[in-house]
Amino acid sequence: MPFPPLSASSATRSPRPSRRGRRAAALAAVASLVLAAGGCSVDTVAPADARGDAKGEAPRPVDCREARCIALAFDAGPGKDTPELLDILKAKKVPATFFLLGSRHVDRYPDVVRRIAAEGHEVANHTWTHPDLTDIEPHETREELQRTQDAVERLTGRRPTLMRPPQGRTDEKVSEICRELGLSQVLWSVTAKDYATTDSDLIRERTLKGADKDGIILLHDIYDGTVPAVPGIIDELKERGFTFVTVPQLLAPATPEPGEVYRP
């Protein structure tokens, strides 16, 4: 989600929400409905199935066919709190996957994008302006993805190979364009719905409740309650015996296939 909700203090000062606040509320409502109903209308591949069909040597440094792996993924950044998040991940030696939003994020925080890549995290595509890709024309879908691909490559020297469709909504049209652009689609197994709360304890509780082997955790590093919840999430999941990996590591020795939709 590209816009954070209004803070409580802002709501107190202004009885009528701003245009940005109204849009944030609308996007959060849409996302909540989609997350509850499931926005994917195409076949999906589970990480275990992808690994089972793959040939090759055991991946390093971790083999998720044996280890209890889980992937942390952050959507719609980078934002003002992303450097703090990167400090946490570095200190705790946890890799993550960042699905970056182009407009007002990649273009606003280029140094943070470079740092994400330099510190070994997976840099992925979350479109340019966060539209429902199933509800726009094919050329618009292509432009949404291509523009972010180009921006990330200019900053990091590498083109993303993964994308996450906004709100998890995808179809055959989106899949075909992703195949053309060399992008695999990645959904998730658990979300804390952090776009709807600033309560870090609640975000941590929701995340931990849904965490399981081969899971992909969806969080947003642009909302105020999320980054403070991350240390507790990491510590508890490590205590439970989980190993944190990026999405490509979760699928290894399989290589993500362009156009495919991966969902735990």
CSV table of C-alpha atoms in Angstrom, one decimal:
chain,number,residue,atom,x,y,z
A,1,MET,CA,0.0,0.0,0.0
A,2,PRO,CA,1.6,3.3,-1.0
A,3,PHE,CA,0.0,5.7,1.5
A,4,PRO,CA,0.1,5.5,5.3
A,5,PRO,CA,-3.2,6.3,7.2
A,6,LEU,CA,-3.6,9.6,9.0
A,7,SER,CA,-2.1,9.7,12.4
A,8,ALA,CA,-4.4,10.2,15.4
A,9,SER,CA,-3.0,13.7,15.9
A,10,SER,CA,-3.7,14.6,12.4
A,11,ALA,CA,-7.3,13.3,12.7
A,12,THR,CA,-7.7,15.5,15.8
A,13,ARG,CA,-6.6,18.6,14.0
A,14,SER,CA,-8.7,18.1,10.9
A,15,PRO,CA,-12.3,16.8,11.2
A,16,ARG,CA,-12.3,16.2,7.4
A,17,PRO,CA,-9.6,13.8,6.2
A,18,SER,CA,-7.3,15.1,3.6
A,19,ARG,CA,-7.4,13.7,0.0
A,20,ARG,CA,-4.3,11.6,0.8
A,21,GLY,CA,-5.9,10.3,4.0
A,22,ARG,CA,-9.1,9.4,2.1
A,23,ARG,CA,-7.1,7.6,-0.5
A,24,ALA,CA,-5.2,5.7,2.1
A,25,ALA,CA,-8.4,4.6,3.8
A,26,ALA,CA,-9.9,3.5,0.5
A,27,LEU,CA,-6.7,1.5,-0.4
A,28,ALA,CA,-6.6,-0.1,2.9
A,29,ALA,CA,-10.3,-1.1,2.7
A,30,VAL,CA,-9.7,-2.6,-0.8
A,31,ALA,CA,-6.6,-4.5,0.4
A,32,SER,CA,-8.4,-5.9,3.4
A,33,LEU,CA,-11.2,-7.3,1.2
A,34,VAL,CA,-8.8,-8.7,-1.3
A,35,LEU,CA,-6.6,-10.3,1.3
A,36,ALA,CA,-9.6,-11.9,2.9
A,37,ALA,CA,-11.0,-13.2,-0.4
A,38,GLY,CA,-7.8,-14.0,-2.3
A,39,GLY,CA,-7.1,-12.0,-5.4
A,40,CYS,CA,-5.3,-14.6,-7.5
A,41,SER,CA,-7.3,-16.2,-10.3
A,42,VAL,CA,-4.5,-18.3,-11.8
A,43,ASP,CA,-2.7,-21.5,-10.7
A,44,THR,CA,-0.1,-21.1,-8.0
A,45,VAL,CA,3.1,-23.1,-7.1
A,46,ALA,CA,4.0,-23.8,-3.5
A,47,PRO,CA,7.7,-23.5,-2.5
A,48,ALA,CA,7.9,-27.2,-1.6
A,49,ASP,CA,6.5,-28.2,-5.0
A,50,ALA,CA,9.0,-25.9,-6.8
A,51,ARG,CA,11.9,-27.5,-4.9
A,52,GLY,CA,10.6,-31.0,-5.4
A,53,ASP,CA,10.5,-30.5,-9.2
A,54,ALA,CA,14.1,-29.1,-9.3
A,55,LYS,CA,17.3,-30.8,-10.0
A,56,GLY,CA,20.7,-29.8,-8.8
A,57,GLU,CA,23.0,-29.7,-5.9
A,58,ALA,CA,21.9,-28.7,-2.4
A,59,PRO,CA,21.7,-24.9,-2.2
A,60,ARG,CA,23.9,-23.0,0.2
A,61,PRO,CA,24.1,-21.6,2.8
A,62,VAL,CA,20.8,-23.3,3.7
A,63,ASP,CA,18.8,-26.1,2.1
A,64,CYS,CA,15.1,-25.4,2.7
A,65,ARG,CA,14.2,-29.0,1.8
A,66,GLU,CA,15.7,-29.8,5.2
A,67,ALA,CA,15.7,-26.6,7.2
A,68,ARG,CA,12.6,-24.9,8.6
A,69,CYS,CA,12.7,-21.8,6.3
A,70,ILE,CA,10.6,-18.7,6.3
A,71,ALA,CA,10.9,-15.5,4.2
A,72,LEU,CA,10.4,-11.9,5.4
A,73,ALA,CA,9.1,-9.7,2.7
A,74,PHE,CA,8.4,-5.9,2.8
A,75,ASP,CA,6.2,-4.2,0.4
A,76,ALA,CA,5.7,-0.7,-0.9
A,77,GLY,CA,8.9,0.9,0.3
A,78,PRO,CA,11.5,2.2,0.7
A,79,GLY,CA,10.3,4.8,3.2
A,80,LYS,CA,11.6,6.9,6.0
A,81,ASP,CA,11.9,3.9,8.4
A,82,THR,CA,13.6,1.6,6.0
A,83,PRO,CA,17.2,2.5,7.1
A,84,GLU,CA,16.2,1.6,10.7
A,85,LEU,CA,14.8,-1.7,9.4
A,86,LEU,CA,18.0,-2.4,7.5
A,87,ASP,CA,20.0,-1.7,10.7
A,88,ILE,CA,17.8,-4.3,12.5
A,89,LEU,CA,18.2,-6.9,9.7
A,90,LYS,CA,22.0,-6.4,9.6
A,91,ALA,CA,22.4,-6.7,13.4
A,92,LYS,CA,20.3,-9.9,13.5
A,93,LYS,CA,21.9,-11.3,10.3
A,94,VAL,CA,18.5,-11.8,8.6
A,95,PRO,CA,18.0,-11.5,4.8
A,96,ALA,CA,14.8,-10.2,3.4
A,97,THR,CA,13.0,-9.5,0.1
A,98,PHE,CA,11.9,-6.0,-0.6
A,99,PHE,CA,9.1,-5.5,-3.2
A,100,LEU,CA,9.7,-1.8,-4.0
A,101,LEU,CA,7.2,0.7,-5.2
A,102,GLY,CA,8.5,3.2,-7.8
A,103,SER,CA,6.6,6.4,-7.5
A,104,ARG,CA,7.5,8.4,-4.3
A,105,HIS,CA,9.6,5.5,-3.0
A,106,VAL,CA,12.3,4.3,-5.3
A,107,ASP,CA,12.6,7.7,-6.9
A,108,ARG,CA,12.6,9.4,-3.4
A,109,TYR,CA,15.0,7.1,-1.6
A,110,PRO,CA,17.6,6.1,-4.2
A,111,ASP,CA,20.4,5.7,-1.6
A,112,VAL,CA,18.2,3.3,0.4
A,113,VAL,CA,17.5,1.2,-2.7
A,114,ARG,CA,21.3,0.9,-3.2
A,115,ARG,CA,21.8,0.0,0.4
A,116,ILE,CA,19.1,-2.8,0.2
A,117,ALA,CA,20.9,-4.4,-2.7
A,118,ALA,CA,24.4,-3.8,-1.3
A,119,GLU,CA,23.5,-5.6,2.0
A,120,GLY,CA,22.4,-8.7,0.2
A,121,HIS,CA,18.7,-8.4,0.3
A,122,GLU,CA,16.5,-9.4,-2.7
A,123,VAL,CA,15.3,-6.3,-4.6
A,124,ALA,CA,11.9,-7.0,-6.3
A,125,ASN,CA,9.2,-5.1,-8.2
A,126,HIS,CA,5.9,-3.9,-6.7
A,127,THR,CA,4.9,-1.7,-9.7
A,128,TRP,CA,5.3,2.1,-10.1
A,129,THR,CA,2.0,3.4,-8.7
A,130,HIS,CA,0.3,0.4,-7.1
A,131,PRO,CA,-2.7,-0.2,-9.4
A,132,ASP,CA,-4.8,-3.3,-9.6
A,133,LEU,CA,-3.0,-4.8,-12.6
A,134,THR,CA,-6.1,-6.9,-13.5
A,135,ASP,CA,-8.1,-3.7,-14.0
A,136,ILE,CA,-5.9,-1.8,-16.4
A,137,GLU,CA,-4.9,-2.2,-20.0
A,138,PRO,CA,-2.0,-4.5,-21.0
A,139,HIS,CA,0.2,-1.6,-22.1
A,140,GLU,CA,-0.4,0.1,-18.7
A,141,THR,CA,0.5,-3.1,-16.8
A,142,ARG,CA,3.7,-3.4,-18.9
A,143,GLU,CA,4.6,0.2,-18.2
A,144,GLU,CA,3.9,-0.1,-14.4
A,145,LEU,CA,6.4,-3.0,-14.2
A,146,GLN,CA,8.9,-1.8,-16.8
A,147,ARG,CA,9.3,1.6,-15.2
A,148,THR,CA,10.2,0.1,-11.9
A,149,GLN,CA,12.5,-2.5,-13.5
A,150,ASP,CA,14.4,0.3,-15.2
A,151,ALA,CA,14.6,2.5,-12.1
A,152,VAL,CA,16.0,-0.3,-10.0
A,153,GLU,CA,18.5,-1.4,-12.6
A,154,ARG,CA,19.8,2.2,-12.9
A,155,LEU,CA,20.4,2.3,-9.1
A,156,THR,CA,21.7,-1.2,-8.5
A,157,GLY,CA,22.9,-2.5,-11.8
A,158,ARG,CA,20.5,-5.5,-11.6
A,159,ARG,CA,17.0,-6.0,-12.9
A,160,PRO,CA,14.5,-7.6,-10.5
A,161,THR,CA,13.4,-11.1,-11.3
A,162,LEU,CA,10.5,-11.1,-8.8
A,163,MET,CA,7.3,-9.0,-8.5
A,164,ARG,CA,4.4,-8.9,-6.2
A,165,PRO,CA,1.1,-7.8,-7.8
A,166,PRO,CA,-0.6,-5.1,-5.7
A,167,GLN,CA,-3.3,-6.5,-3.5
A,168,GLY,CA,-2.3,-10.0,-4.7
A,169,ARG,CA,-4.4,-9.5,-7.8
A,170,THR,CA,-3.2,-11.3,-10.9
A,171,ASP,CA,-4.6,-13.1,-13.9
A,172,GLU,CA,-3.5,-14.6,-17.2
A,173,LYS,CA,-2.9,-11.2,-18.8
A,174,VAL,CA,-0.6,-10.1,-15.9
A,175,SER,CA,1.2,-13.5,-16.0
A,176,GLU,CA,1.9,-13.2,-19.7
A,177,ILE,CA,3.4,-9.7,-19.3
A,178,CYS,CA,5.5,-11.0,-16.4
A,179,ARG,CA,6.8,-13.8,-18.6
A,180,GLU,CA,7.8,-11.2,-21.2
A,181,LEU,CA,9.6,-9.1,-18.6
A,182,GLY,CA,11.3,-12.1,-16.9
A,183,LEU,CA,9.4,-11.6,-13.6
A,184,SER,CA,8.0,-14.3,-11.3
A,185,GLN,CA,5.0,-13.4,-9.2
A,186,VAL,CA,5.2,-13.9,-5.4
A,187,LEU,CA,2.2,-13.9,-3.0
A,188,TRP,CA,2.3,-14.6,0.7
A,189,SER,CA,1.1,-16.9,3.5
A,190,VAL,CA,0.6,-14.5,6.4
A,191,THR,CA,0.0,-10.8,6.7
A,192,ALA,CA,-0.3,-8.7,9.9
A,193,LYS,CA,-2.6,-6.1,8.1
A,194,ASP,CA,-0.2,-3.5,9.3
A,195,TYR,CA,-1.8,-1.0,6.9
A,196,ALA,CA,-4.7,-0.9,9.3
A,197,THR,CA,-3.0,-0.5,12.7
A,198,THR,CA,0.0,1.2,14.4
A,199,ASP,CA,0.0,-1.3,17.3
A,200,SER,CA,3.4,-3.0,17.0
A,201,ASP,CA,2.4,-5.7,19.6
A,202,LEU,CA,-0.6,-6.6,17.5
A,203,ILE,CA,1.5,-6.7,14.3
A,204,ARG,CA,3.9,-9.0,16.0
A,205,GLU,CA,1.1,-11.2,17.4
A,206,ARG,CA,-0.6,-11.6,14.0
A,207,THR,CA,2.6,-12.4,12.3
A,208,LEU,CA,3.7,-15.0,14.8
A,209,LYS,CA,0.3,-16.6,14.8
A,210,GLY,CA,0.4,-17.3,11.0
A,211,ALA,CA,4.1,-18.2,10.7
A,212,ASP,CA,4.9,-21.7,9.4
A,213,LYS,CA,7.5,-23.6,7.5
A,214,ASP,CA,7.9,-22.3,3.9
A,215,GLY,CA,6.0,-19.2,4.8
A,216,ILE,CA,6.3,-15.8,3.2
A,217,ILE,CA,5.5,-13.0,5.6
A,218,LEU,CA,4.0,-9.8,4.2
A,219,LEU,CA,4.8,-6.6,6.0
A,220,HIS,CA,5.1,-3.0,4.9
A,221,ASP,CA,8.1,-0.9,6.0
A,222,ILE,CA,6.2,2.4,5.3
A,223,TYR,CA,3.8,2.1,8.3
A,224,ASP,CA,4.6,3.5,11.7
A,225,GLY,CA,3.9,0.3,13.7
A,226,THR,CA,5.8,-2.2,11.5
A,227,VAL,CA,9.5,-1.7,11.9
A,228,PRO,CA,9.3,-1.6,15.8
A,229,ALA,CA,7.6,-5.0,15.6
A,230,VAL,CA,10.3,-6.7,13.5
A,231,PRO,CA,12.9,-7.4,16.3
A,232,GLY,CA,10.4,-9.3,18.3
A,233,ILE,CA,9.2,-11.2,15.2
A,234,ILE,CA,12.7,-12.3,14.3
A,235,ASP,CA,13.7,-13.2,17.9
A,236,GLU,CA,10.6,-15.4,18.4
A,237,LEU,CA,10.8,-17.2,15.1
A,238,LYS,CA,14.5,-17.9,15.6
A,239,GLU,CA,13.6,-19.3,19.0
A,240,ARG,CA,11.0,-21.6,17.3
A,241,GLY,CA,13.8,-22.9,15.0
A,242,PHE,CA,13.1,-21.0,11.8
A,243,THR,CA,15.8,-20.0,9.4
A,244,PHE,CA,15.3,-16.7,7.5
A,245,VAL,CA,15.8,-16.7,3.8
A,246,THR,CA,15.0,-14.6,0.8
A,247,VAL,CA,12.3,-15.8,-1.6
A,248,PRO,CA,14.8,-17.2,-4.2
A,249,GLN,CA,16.5,-19.1,-1.4
A,250,LEU,CA,13.2,-20.4,-0.2
A,251,LEU,CA,12.6,-21.9,-3.7
A,252,ALA,CA,16.1,-23.2,-4.3
A,253,PRO,CA,17.4,-25.3,-5.9
A,254,ALA,CA,14.5,-24.3,-8.2
A,255,THR,CA,14.9,-21.1,-10.1
A,256,PRO,CA,11.8,-18.9,-10.1
A,257,GLU,CA,10.1,-19.1,-13.5
A,258,PRO,CA,8.9,-15.9,-15.2
A,259,GLY,CA,5.2,-15.7,-15.2
A,260,GLU,CA,4.6,-18.3,-12.5
A,261,VAL,CA,2.8,-17.4,-9.3
A,262,TYR,CA,4.4,-18.7,-6.1
A,263,ARG,CA,2.3,-18.9,-3.0
A,264,PRO,CA,2.9,-21.0,0.1
